[in-house]
PDB file of C-alpha atoms in Angstrom:
ATOM      1  CA  ALA A 292      36.174 -12.396 -27.921  1.00 88.00           C
ATOM      2  CA  TYR A 293      34.886 -15.931 -27.335  1.00 87.00           C
ATOM      3  CA  ARG A 294      38.430 -17.272 -27.208  1.00 89.00           C
ATOM      4  CA  ALA A 295      39.505 -14.581 -24.831  1.00 91.00           C
ATOM      5  CA  SER A 296      36.571 -15.332 -22.425  1.00 92.00           C
ATOM      6  CA  GLY A 297      37.875 -19.044 -22.152  1.00 91.00           C
ATOM      7  CA  ILE A 298      35.850 -20.827 -24.744  1.00 91.00           C
ATOM      8  CA  ASN A 299      38.125 -23.387 -26.457  1.00 92.00           C
ATOM      9  CA  ARG A 300      35.879 -25.170 -28.801  1.00 94.00           C
ATOM     10  CA  LEU A 301      33.265 -24.221 -31.470  1.00 94.00           C
ATOM     11  CA  SER A 302      30.436 -26.332 -33.065  1.00 95.00           C
ATOM     12  CA  ILE A 303      29.332 -25.126 -36.500  1.00 95.00           C
ATOM     13  CA  GLY A 304      26.020 -26.083 -37.866  1.00 93.00           C
ATOM     14  CA  ILE A 305      26.934 -26.793 -41.548  1.00 93.00           C
ATOM     15  CA  GLN A 306      24.350 -29.466 -42.266  1.00 93.00           C
ATOM     16  CA  SER A 307      25.457 -29.745 -45.741  1.00 94.00           C
ATOM     17  CA  PHE A 308      27.961 -28.401 -48.366  1.00 94.00           C
ATOM     18  CA  ASN A 309      25.297 -28.693 -51.042  1.00 92.00           C
ATOM     19  CA  SER A 310      23.525 -25.340 -51.558  1.00 90.00           C
ATOM     20  CA  GLY A 311      20.467 -27.141 -53.047  1.00 89.00           C
ATOM     21  CA  HIS A 312      20.113 -29.323 -49.870  1.00 89.00           C
ATOM     22  CA  LEU A 313      20.596 -26.325 -47.602  1.00 87.00           C
ATOM     23  CA  GLU A 314      17.744 -24.550 -49.484  1.00 87.00           C
ATOM     24  CA  ALA A 315      15.457 -27.624 -49.107  1.00 85.00           C
ATOM     25  CA  LEU A 316      16.132 -27.529 -45.372  1.00 83.00           C
ATOM     26  CA  GLY A 317      15.175 -23.909 -45.139  1.00 82.00           C
ATOM     27  CA  ARG A 318      18.752 -22.832 -44.045  1.00 87.00           C
ATOM     28  CA  ILE A 319      19.696 -19.271 -44.696  1.00 87.00           C
ATOM     29  CA  HIS A 320      23.386 -19.954 -45.632  1.00 90.00           C
ATOM     30  CA  ASP A 321      24.946 -21.591 -48.635  1.00 88.00           C
ATOM     31  CA  SER A 322      27.821 -23.808 -49.106  1.00 88.00           C
ATOM     32  CA  ASN A 323      30.230 -21.021 -49.683  1.00 92.00           C
ATOM     33  CA  GLU A 324      29.213 -19.197 -46.402  1.00 93.00           C
ATOM     34  CA  ALA A 325      29.548 -22.492 -44.678  1.00 92.00           C
ATOM     35  CA  ARG A 326      33.068 -23.006 -45.848  1.00 92.00           C
ATOM     36  CA  ARG A 327      33.907 -19.281 -44.962  1.00 93.00           C
ATOM     37  CA  ALA A 328      32.396 -19.667 -41.385  1.00 93.00           C
ATOM     38  CA  VAL A 329      34.835 -22.622 -40.864  1.00 94.00           C
ATOM     39  CA  GLU A 330      37.720 -20.515 -42.242  1.00 93.00           C
ATOM     40  CA  ILE A 331      37.054 -17.803 -39.843  1.00 92.00           C
ATOM     41  CA  ALA A 332      36.851 -20.388 -36.896  1.00 92.00           C
ATOM     42  CA  GLN A 333      40.177 -21.822 -37.963  1.00 92.00           C
ATOM     43  CA  ALA A 334      41.816 -18.418 -37.597  1.00 90.00           C
ATOM     44  CA  ASN A 335      41.054 -18.558 -33.888  1.00 89.00           C
ATOM     45  CA  PHE A 336      40.384 -22.203 -32.818  1.00 93.00           C
ATOM     46  CA  ASP A 337      42.260 -25.490 -33.441  1.00 91.00           C
ATOM     47  CA  ASN A 338      39.405 -27.469 -31.850  1.00 95.00           C
ATOM     48  CA  PHE A 339      36.046 -27.417 -33.615  1.00 96.00           C
ATOM     49  CA  ASN A 340      33.102 -29.650 -34.551  1.00 97.00           C
ATOM     50  CA  LEU A 341      31.114 -29.629 -37.787  1.00 97.00           C
ATOM     51  CA  ASP A 342      27.443 -30.702 -37.811  1.00 96.00           C
ATOM     52  CA  LEU A 343      26.346 -32.589 -40.836  1.00 96.00           C
ATOM     53  CA  MET A 344      23.175 -34.325 -41.902  1.00 95.00           C
ATOM     54  CA  TYR A 345      22.349 -37.219 -44.248  1.00 96.00           C
ATOM     55  CA  ALA A 346      19.303 -38.739 -45.882  1.00 94.00           C
ATOM     56  CA  LEU A 347      18.300 -35.309 -47.146  1.00 93.00           C
ATOM     57  CA  PRO A 348      15.663 -34.553 -49.736  1.00 92.00           C
ATOM     58  CA  GLY A 349      17.130 -35.560 -53.149  1.00 92.00           C
ATOM     59  CA  GLN A 350      20.366 -36.756 -51.629  1.00 93.00           C
ATOM     60  CA  SER A 351      22.193 -39.671 -53.130  1.00 95.00           C
ATOM     61  CA  LEU A 352      24.748 -41.918 -51.458  1.00 95.00           C
ATOM     62  CA  ALA A 353      27.506 -40.070 -53.654  1.00 96.00           C
ATOM     63  CA  MET A 354      26.314 -36.752 -52.350  1.00 95.00           C
ATOM     64  CA  ALA A 355      26.415 -37.814 -48.741  1.00 95.00           C
ATOM     65  CA  GLU A 356      29.904 -39.061 -49.119  1.00 96.00           C
ATOM     66  CA  ARG A 357      30.953 -35.808 -50.921  1.00 96.00           C
ATOM     67  CA  ASP A 358      29.656 -33.878 -47.954  1.00 95.00           C
ATOM     68  CA  LEU A 359      32.064 -35.687 -45.706  1.00 96.00           C
ATOM     69  CA  GLU A 360      34.880 -35.373 -48.118  1.00 96.00           C
ATOM     70  CA  ARG A 361      34.416 -31.511 -48.106  1.00 95.00           C
ATOM     71  CA  ALA A 362      34.227 -31.675 -44.223  1.00 96.00           C
ATOM     72  CA  PHE A 363      37.444 -33.649 -43.931  1.00 97.00           C
ATOM     73  CA  ALA A 364      39.151 -31.287 -46.245  1.00 95.00           C
ATOM     74  CA  LEU A 365      38.576 -28.498 -43.493  1.00 95.00           C
ATOM     75  CA  GLN A 366      40.164 -30.790 -40.817  1.00 95.00           C
ATOM     76  CA  PRO A 367      37.635 -30.489 -37.910  1.00 97.00           C
ATOM     77  CA  THR A 368      38.685 -32.338 -34.848  1.00 97.00           C
ATOM     78  CA  HIS A 369      35.122 -33.732 -34.415  1.00 98.00           C
ATOM     79  CA  VAL A 370      32.078 -34.330 -36.722  1.00 98.00           C
ATOM     80  CA  SER A 371      28.520 -34.711 -35.621  1.00 97.00           C
ATOM     81  CA  HIS A 372      26.475 -36.805 -38.286  1.00 96.00           C
ATOM     82  CA  TYR A 373      22.825 -37.009 -38.138  1.00 93.00           C
ATOM     83  CA  GLN A 374      20.027 -38.573 -40.135  1.00 93.00           C
ATOM     84  CA  LEU A 375      17.311 -36.191 -41.129  1.00 88.00           C
ATOM     85  CA  THR A 376      14.244 -36.926 -38.992  1.00 84.00           C
ATOM     86  CA  LEU A 377      10.814 -35.405 -39.351  1.00 79.00           C
ATOM     87  CA  GLU A 378       9.924 -34.339 -35.876  1.00 81.00           C
ATOM     88  CA  PRO A 379       6.418 -33.962 -34.648  1.00 82.00           C
ATOM     89  CA  ASN A 380       4.887 -30.358 -34.760  1.00 79.00           C
ATOM     90  CA  THR A 381       7.311 -29.167 -37.297  1.00 76.00           C
ATOM     91  CA  VAL A 382       6.817 -27.880 -40.894  1.00 75.00           C
ATOM     92  CA  PHE A 383       8.508 -30.893 -42.324  1.00 75.00           C
ATOM     93  CA  ALA A 384       6.179 -33.319 -40.381  1.00 71.00           C
ATOM     94  CA  ALA A 385       3.140 -31.443 -41.565  1.00 77.00           C
ATOM     95  CA  ARG A 386       4.330 -31.105 -45.237  1.00 78.00           C
ATOM     96  CA  PRO A 387       7.081 -33.721 -45.781  1.00 78.00           C
ATOM     97  CA  PRO A 388       9.547 -32.541 -48.502  1.00 79.00           C
ATOM     98  CA  GLU A 389       9.686 -34.632 -51.550  1.00 83.00           C
ATOM     99  CA  GLY A 390      12.650 -36.895 -52.464  1.00 87.00           C
ATOM    100  CA  ILE A 391      13.473 -38.012 -48.893  1.00 90.00           C
ATOM    101  CA  PRO A 392      15.608 -41.297 -49.299  1.00 92.00           C
ATOM    102  CA  ALA A 393      14.020 -44.652 -48.725  1.00 92.00           C
ATOM    103  CA  GLU A 394      15.039 -46.442 -45.522  1.00 92.00           C
ATOM    104  CA  ASP A 395      17.385 -48.849 -47.169  1.00 94.00           C
ATOM    105  CA  ASP A 396      19.085 -45.965 -49.004  1.00 95.00           C
ATOM    106  CA  SER A 397      19.556 -44.106 -45.687  1.00 94.00           C
ATOM    107  CA  TRP A 398      20.904 -47.147 -44.084  1.00 93.00           C
ATOM    108  CA  ASP A 399      23.533 -47.354 -46.925  1.00 95.00           C
ATOM    109  CA  MET A 400      24.449 -43.814 -46.336  1.00 95.00           C
ATOM    110  CA  GLN A 401      24.948 -44.501 -42.716  1.00 94.00           C
ATOM    111  CA  GLU A 402      27.080 -47.562 -43.207  1.00 94.00           C
ATOM    112  CA  ARG A 403      29.199 -45.983 -45.975  1.00 95.00           C
ATOM    113  CA  CYS A 404      29.681 -42.708 -43.840  1.00 95.00           C
ATOM    114  CA  ILE A 405      30.669 -44.668 -40.836  1.00 94.00           C
ATOM    115  CA  GLU A 406      33.384 -46.410 -42.876  1.00 96.00           C
ATOM    116  CA  ALA A 407      34.517 -43.240 -44.445  1.00 97.00           C
ATOM    117  CA  MET A 408      34.779 -41.495 -40.900  1.00 97.00           C
ATOM    118  CA  ALA A 409      36.912 -44.431 -39.550  1.00 97.00           C
ATOM    119  CA  ALA A 410      39.238 -44.307 -42.628  1.00 97.00           C
ATOM    120  CA  ALA A 411      39.736 -40.477 -42.085  1.00 97.00           C
ATOM    121  CA  GLY A 412      40.713 -41.025 -38.344  1.00 97.00           C
ATOM    122  CA  TYR A 413      37.223 -40.212 -36.743  1.00 98.00           C
ATOM    123  CA  ALA A 414      36.255 -42.853 -34.291  1.00 96.00           C
ATOM    124  CA  GLN A 415      32.477 -43.108 -33.352  1.00 96.00           C
ATOM    125  CA  TYR A 416      32.059 -42.780 -29.658  1.00 96.00           C
ATOM    126  CA  GLU A 417      28.206 -41.950 -29.636  1.00 96.00           C
ATOM    127  CA  VAL A 418      25.256 -42.561 -31.816  1.00 93.00           C
ATOM    128  CA  SER A 419      25.925 -39.590 -33.975  1.00 95.00           C
ATOM    129  CA  ALA A 420      29.288 -38.295 -32.772  1.00 97.00           C
ATOM    130  CA  TYR A 421      32.862 -39.052 -34.308  1.00 98.00           C
ATOM    131  CA  ALA A 422      36.235 -37.622 -33.040  1.00 98.00           C
ATOM    132  CA  GLN A 423      39.858 -37.628 -33.550  1.00 97.00           C
ATOM    133  CA  ALA A 424      41.812 -39.277 -30.753  1.00 96.00           C
ATOM    134  CA  GLY A 425      41.318 -37.229 -27.577  1.00 96.00           C
ATOM    135  CA  LYS A 426      38.908 -34.755 -29.030  1.00 97.00           C
ATOM    136  CA  GLN A 427      35.563 -36.263 -27.830  1.00 97.00           C
ATOM    137  CA  CYS A 428      33.305 -33.463 -26.731  1.00 95.00           C
ATOM    138  CA  ALA A 429      33.557 -33.164 -22.873  1.00 94.00           C
ATOM    139  CA  HIS A 430      30.485 -30.916 -22.855  1.00 91.00           C
ATOM    140  CA  ASN A 431      28.182 -33.514 -24.429  1.00 93.00           C
ATOM    141  CA  LEU A 432      29.925 -36.548 -22.521  1.00 96.00           C
ATOM    142  CA  ASN A 433      28.709 -34.885 -19.431  1.00 96.00           C
ATOM    143  CA  TYR A 434      25.036 -34.988 -20.625  1.00 94.00           C
ATOM    144  CA  TRP A 435      25.387 -38.633 -21.872  1.00 95.00           C
ATOM    145  CA  ARG A 436      26.938 -39.684 -18.600  1.00 96.00           C
ATOM    146  CA  PHE A 437      24.012 -38.200 -16.603  1.00 96.00           C
ATOM    147  CA  GLY A 438      26.118 -35.388 -15.116  1.00 96.00           C
ATOM    148  CA  ASP A 439      24.738 -32.094 -13.707  1.00 96.00           C
ATOM    149  CA  TYR A 440      24.701 -28.840 -15.766  1.00 95.00           C
ATOM    150  CA  LEU A 441      23.312 -25.440 -15.574  1.00 94.00           C
ATOM    151  CA  GLY A 442      20.776 -23.983 -18.112  1.00 93.00           C
ATOM    152  CA  ILE A 443      21.686 -20.391 -18.687  1.00 91.00           C
ATOM    153  CA  GLY A 444      19.517 -18.141 -20.979  1.00 93.00           C
ATOM    154  CA  ALA A 445      15.995 -18.169 -22.448  1.00 96.00           C
ATOM    155  CA  GLY A 446      14.578 -21.616 -22.653  1.00 95.00           C
ATOM    156  CA  ALA A 447      17.610 -23.314 -21.391  1.00 96.00           C
ATOM    157  CA  HIS A 448      17.400 -26.564 -19.409  1.00 96.00           C
ATOM    158  CA  GLY A 449      19.457 -27.841 -16.463  1.00 97.00           C
ATOM    159  CA  LYS A 450      19.880 -30.844 -14.271  1.00 96.00           C
ATOM    160  CA  LEU A 451      20.919 -30.493 -10.714  1.00 95.00           C
ATOM    161  CA  THR A 452      21.624 -33.150  -7.806  1.00 95.00           C
ATOM    162  CA  MET A 453      20.702 -31.830  -4.590  1.00 91.00           C
ATOM    163  CA  GLY A 454      23.263 -33.189  -2.057  1.00 82.00           C
ATOM    164  CA  ALA A 455      21.280 -32.922   1.144  1.00 81.00           C
ATOM    165  CA  SER A 456      17.958 -34.196  -0.123  1.00 85.00           C
ATOM    166  CA  GLU A 457      19.400 -36.533  -2.809  1.00 86.00           C
ATOM    167  CA  GLU A 458      16.793 -35.291  -5.276  1.00 95.00           C
ATOM    168  CA  ILE A 459      17.736 -35.008  -8.772  1.00 96.00           C
ATOM    169  CA  ARG A 460      15.742 -32.143 -10.593  1.00 96.00           C
ATOM    170  CA  ARG A 461      15.342 -30.790 -14.028  1.00 95.00           C
ATOM    171  CA  ARG A 462      14.960 -27.227 -14.287  1.00 95.00           C
ATOM    172  CA  TRP A 463      14.204 -24.887 -17.310  1.00 96.00           C
ATOM    173  CA  LYS A 464      14.206 -21.167 -17.813  1.00 96.00           C
ATOM    174  CA  VAL A 465      11.346 -19.042 -19.326  1.00 96.00           C
ATOM    175  CA  LYS A 466      11.266 -19.758 -23.040  1.00 94.00           C
ATOM    176  CA  ASN A 467      10.201 -16.361 -24.501  1.00 95.00           C
ATOM    177  CA  PRO A 468      13.363 -14.211 -24.707  1.00 96.00           C
ATOM    178  CA  ARG A 469      11.456 -11.004 -23.825  1.00 96.00           C
ATOM    179  CA  ASP A 470       9.950 -12.489 -20.856  1.00 95.00           C
ATOM    180  CA  TYR A 471      13.268 -14.134 -19.744  1.00 96.00           C
ATOM    181  CA  LEU A 472      14.993 -10.633 -20.011  1.00 95.00           C
ATOM    182  CA  ALA A 473      12.267  -9.049 -17.979  1.00 96.00           C
ATOM    183  CA  SER A 474      12.667 -11.590 -15.163  1.00 94.00           C
ATOM    184  CA  ALA A 475      16.475 -12.406 -15.485  1.00 91.00           C
ATOM    185  CA  GLY A 476      18.216 -12.630 -12.110  1.00 90.00           C
ATOM    186  CA  THR A 477      15.017 -13.449 -10.290  1.00 93.00           C
ATOM    187  CA  ALA A 478      13.087 -16.563  -9.377  1.00 92.00           C
ATOM    188  CA  LYS A 479      10.542 -15.699 -12.161  1.00 93.00           C
ATOM    189  CA  SER A 480      13.020 -16.570 -14.820  1.00 94.00           C
ATOM    190  CA  ILE A 481      12.596 -20.189 -13.890  1.00 95.00           C
ATOM    191  CA  GLY A 482       9.734 -21.654 -16.094  1.00 95.00           C
ATOM    192  CA  GLY A 483       9.708 -25.197 -14.500  1.00 95.00           C
ATOM    193  CA  ASP A 484      11.419 -27.182 -11.737  1.00 94.00           C
ATOM    194  CA  ASP A 485      10.582 -30.934 -11.522  1.00 94.00           C
ATOM    195  CA  PRO A 486      12.128 -33.707  -9.557  1.00 95.00           C
ATOM    196  CA  ILE A 487      12.936 -36.913 -11.459  1.00 95.00           C
ATOM    197  CA  ALA A 488      11.065 -39.507  -9.616  1.00 95.00           C
ATOM    198  CA  ILE A 489      12.971 -42.643  -8.359  1.00 95.00           C
ATOM    199  CA  ALA A 490      11.138 -44.903 -10.646  1.00 95.00           C
ATOM    200  CA  GLN A 491      11.956 -42.820 -13.706  1.00 95.00           C
ATOM    201  CA  ARG A 492      15.738 -42.494 -12.915  1.00 96.00           C
ATOM    202  CA  PRO A 493      16.744 -45.678 -14.665  1.00 97.00           C
ATOM    203  CA  PHE A 494      15.061 -44.677 -18.024  1.00 97.00           C
ATOM    204  CA  ASP A 495      16.491 -41.072 -17.754  1.00 96.00           C
ATOM    205  CA  TYR A 496      20.050 -42.467 -17.063  1.00 97.00           C
ATOM    206  CA  MET A 497      19.733 -45.068 -19.996  1.00 97.00           C
ATOM    207  CA  LEU A 498      18.273 -42.415 -22.349  1.00 95.00           C
ATOM    208  CA  ASN A 499      21.683 -40.850 -22.241  1.00 92.00           C
ATOM    209  CA  ALA A 500      24.284 -43.560 -21.240  1.00 96.00           C
ATOM    210  CA  LEU A 501      23.152 -46.087 -24.046  1.00 96.00           C
ATOM    211  CA  ARG A 502      23.921 -43.647 -26.687  1.00 95.00           C
ATOM    212  CA  LEU A 503      27.681 -44.186 -25.815  1.00 97.00           C
ATOM    213  CA  VAL A 504      29.720 -46.797 -27.586  1.00 95.00           C
ATOM    214  CA  GLU A 505      31.552 -47.389 -24.347  1.00 96.00           C
ATOM    215  CA  GLY A 506      28.301 -48.069 -22.432  1.00 97.00           C
ATOM    216  CA  PHE A 507      28.355 -47.351 -18.673  1.00 97.00           C
ATOM    217  CA  SER A 508      29.732 -48.678 -15.490  1.00 97.00           C
ATOM    218  CA  LEU A 509      27.463 -50.045 -12.931  1.00 97.00           C
ATOM    219  CA  LYS A 510      29.175 -47.987 -10.157  1.00 97.00           C
ATOM    220  CA  ASP A 511      28.543 -44.936 -12.071  1.00 96.00           C
ATOM    221  CA  PHE A 512      24.740 -45.828 -12.474  1.00 97.00           C
ATOM    222  CA  GLU A 513      24.663 -46.104  -8.643  1.00 96.00           C
ATOM    223  CA  VAL A 514      26.480 -42.879  -8.099  1.00 95.00           C
ATOM    224  CA  ARG A 515      24.554 -40.964 -10.584  1.00 95.00           C
ATOM    225  CA  THR A 516      21.146 -42.152  -9.802  1.00 95.00           C
ATOM    226  CA  GLY A 517      21.342 -43.016  -6.096  1.00 94.00           C
ATOM    227  CA  LEU A 518      19.940 -46.506  -6.892  1.00 95.00           C
ATOM    228  CA  SER A 519      21.332 -50.054  -6.395  1.00 96.00           C
ATOM    229  CA  ARG A 520      22.308 -51.977  -9.634  1.00 96.00           C
ATOM    230  CA  ASP A 521      19.717 -54.446  -8.399  1.00 96.00           C
ATOM    231  CA  ALA A 522      17.093 -52.014  -9.606  1.00 96.00           C
ATOM    232  CA  ILE A 523      17.896 -52.712 -13.081  1.00 97.00           C
ATOM    233  CA  ALA A 524      19.185 -56.210 -13.023  1.00 96.00           C
ATOM    234  CA  ASP A 525      16.154 -57.811 -14.451  1.00 96.00           C
ATOM    235  CA  ARG A 526      15.923 -55.534 -17.420  1.00 97.00           C
ATOM    236  CA  LEU A 527      19.633 -55.761 -18.036  1.00 97.00           C
ATOM    237  CA  THR A 528      19.189 -59.552 -18.233  1.00 97.00           C
ATOM    238  CA  VAL A 529      16.323 -59.172 -20.761  1.00 97.00           C
ATOM    239  CA  ALA A 530      18.538 -56.895 -22.868  1.00 97.00           C
ATOM    240  CA  GLN A 531      21.346 -59.402 -22.672  1.00 97.00           C
ATOM    241  CA  GLN A 532      19.073 -62.326 -23.747  1.00 97.00           C
ATOM    242  CA  ARG A 533      17.985 -60.418 -26.845  1.00 97.00           C
ATOM    243  CA  GLY A 534      21.633 -59.737 -27.812  1.00 98.00           C
ATOM    244  CA  TRP A 535      21.373 -56.011 -27.239  1.00 98.00           C
ATOM    245  CA  LEU A 536      23.786 -55.654 -24.282  1.00 98.00           C
ATOM    246  CA  GLU A 537      27.061 -57.318 -23.160  1.00 97.00           C
ATOM    247  CA  LEU A 538      27.153 -57.561 -19.274  1.00 96.00           C
ATOM    248  CA  GLY A 539      30.429 -57.602 -17.450  1.00 94.00           C
ATOM    249  CA  GLU A 540      31.092 -57.629 -13.734  1.00 92.00           C
ATOM    250  CA  ALA A 541      31.501 -53.872 -13.729  1.00 95.00           C
ATOM    251  CA  ARG A 542      30.382 -52.439 -17.129  1.00 96.00           C
ATOM    252  CA  VAL A 543      27.526 -52.735 -19.582  1.00 98.00           C
ATOM    253  CA  VAL A 544      28.248 -52.134 -23.317  1.00 97.00           C
ATOM    254  CA  PRO A 545      25.873 -52.103 -26.226  1.00 97.00           C
ATOM    255  CA  THR A 546      26.352 -54.883 -28.810  1.00 97.00           C
ATOM    256  CA  GLU A 547      26.466 -53.987 -32.567  1.00 94.00           C
ATOM    257  CA  LEU A 548      22.836 -55.183 -32.638  1.00 95.00           C
ATOM    258  CA  GLY A 549      21.963 -52.961 -29.648  1.00 96.00           C
ATOM    259  CA  LYS A 550      23.466 -49.956 -31.255  1.00 93.00           C
ATOM    260  CA  ARG A 551      21.189 -50.465 -34.215  1.00 90.00           C
ATOM    261  CA  PHE A 552      18.140 -50.628 -31.951  1.00 93.00           C
ATOM    262  CA  THR A 553      19.004 -48.066 -29.235  1.00 93.00           C
ATOM    263  CA  ASN A 554      15.337 -46.882 -28.710  1.00 93.00           C
ATOM    264  CA  ASP A 555      14.246 -50.337 -28.134  1.00 96.00           C
ATOM    265  CA  VAL A 556      16.954 -51.039 -25.683  1.00 97.00           C
ATOM    266  CA  ILE A 557      16.103 -47.852 -23.769  1.00 96.00           C
ATOM    267  CA  ALA A 558      12.402 -48.448 -23.879  1.00 96.00           C
ATOM    268  CA  LEU A 559      13.122 -51.604 -21.640  1.00 96.00           C
ATOM    269  CA  PHE A 560      13.906 -49.113 -18.721  1.00 96.00           C
ATOM    270  CA  LEU A 561      10.563 -47.208 -18.937  1.00 92.00           C
ATOM    271  CA  ASP A 562       8.793 -47.560 -15.686  1.00 80.00           C
TER     272      ASP A 562
END
């Protein structure tokens, strides 16, 4: 039914093919169910992504590599590979699980997995995204390039550029599903609608664009934000002096050092 409606790509939240790690993460599926879900997808789709996590509680470097090997055997066109992070206001933040790998061990996993991904034909094009040639996720690239998108459904967020007023607005729907259903199709379904202030636009743009290995074009920055490249010239110079960005006449690209300190680079553009 999804395929018939025009959807041409699936993203499957595997996280790990190790049932013990899935249990530690509080997931309700095991490794066999994960593999079976992919097999069902393969019967209908030739373009699909697998989400995997690393630096999981009790995970070794060999285990992280094994997860990738099992993913490669299923021949996805795209792999999203995330390090486990303990986000504020979550159960893990309040009660961290035992056995989370040390930072150096997590770094070793990241380095080794990047190498394994490249050897298997998956090129890194974003901080956590790897794809076969021509299979980068167009949906996510639109986010990272500061494009517009509609938020459809309970709690969904959207971004809209208003042509006449030149405003850029972020809008989100009512989060509670029951309340959303009761208000669907009316203005009451909108939970919030805020303009992105002009001074905030450089940060909002960089928060997305600097995740990309390709960086961004200065012309695209101007078109997407409505600002002149002069608005960020001083901060780009600082980033260049610190060895974080390469500045060309038309394009800005993160260096290898810049990729490792993306949050610090983005923070330069906070108002």
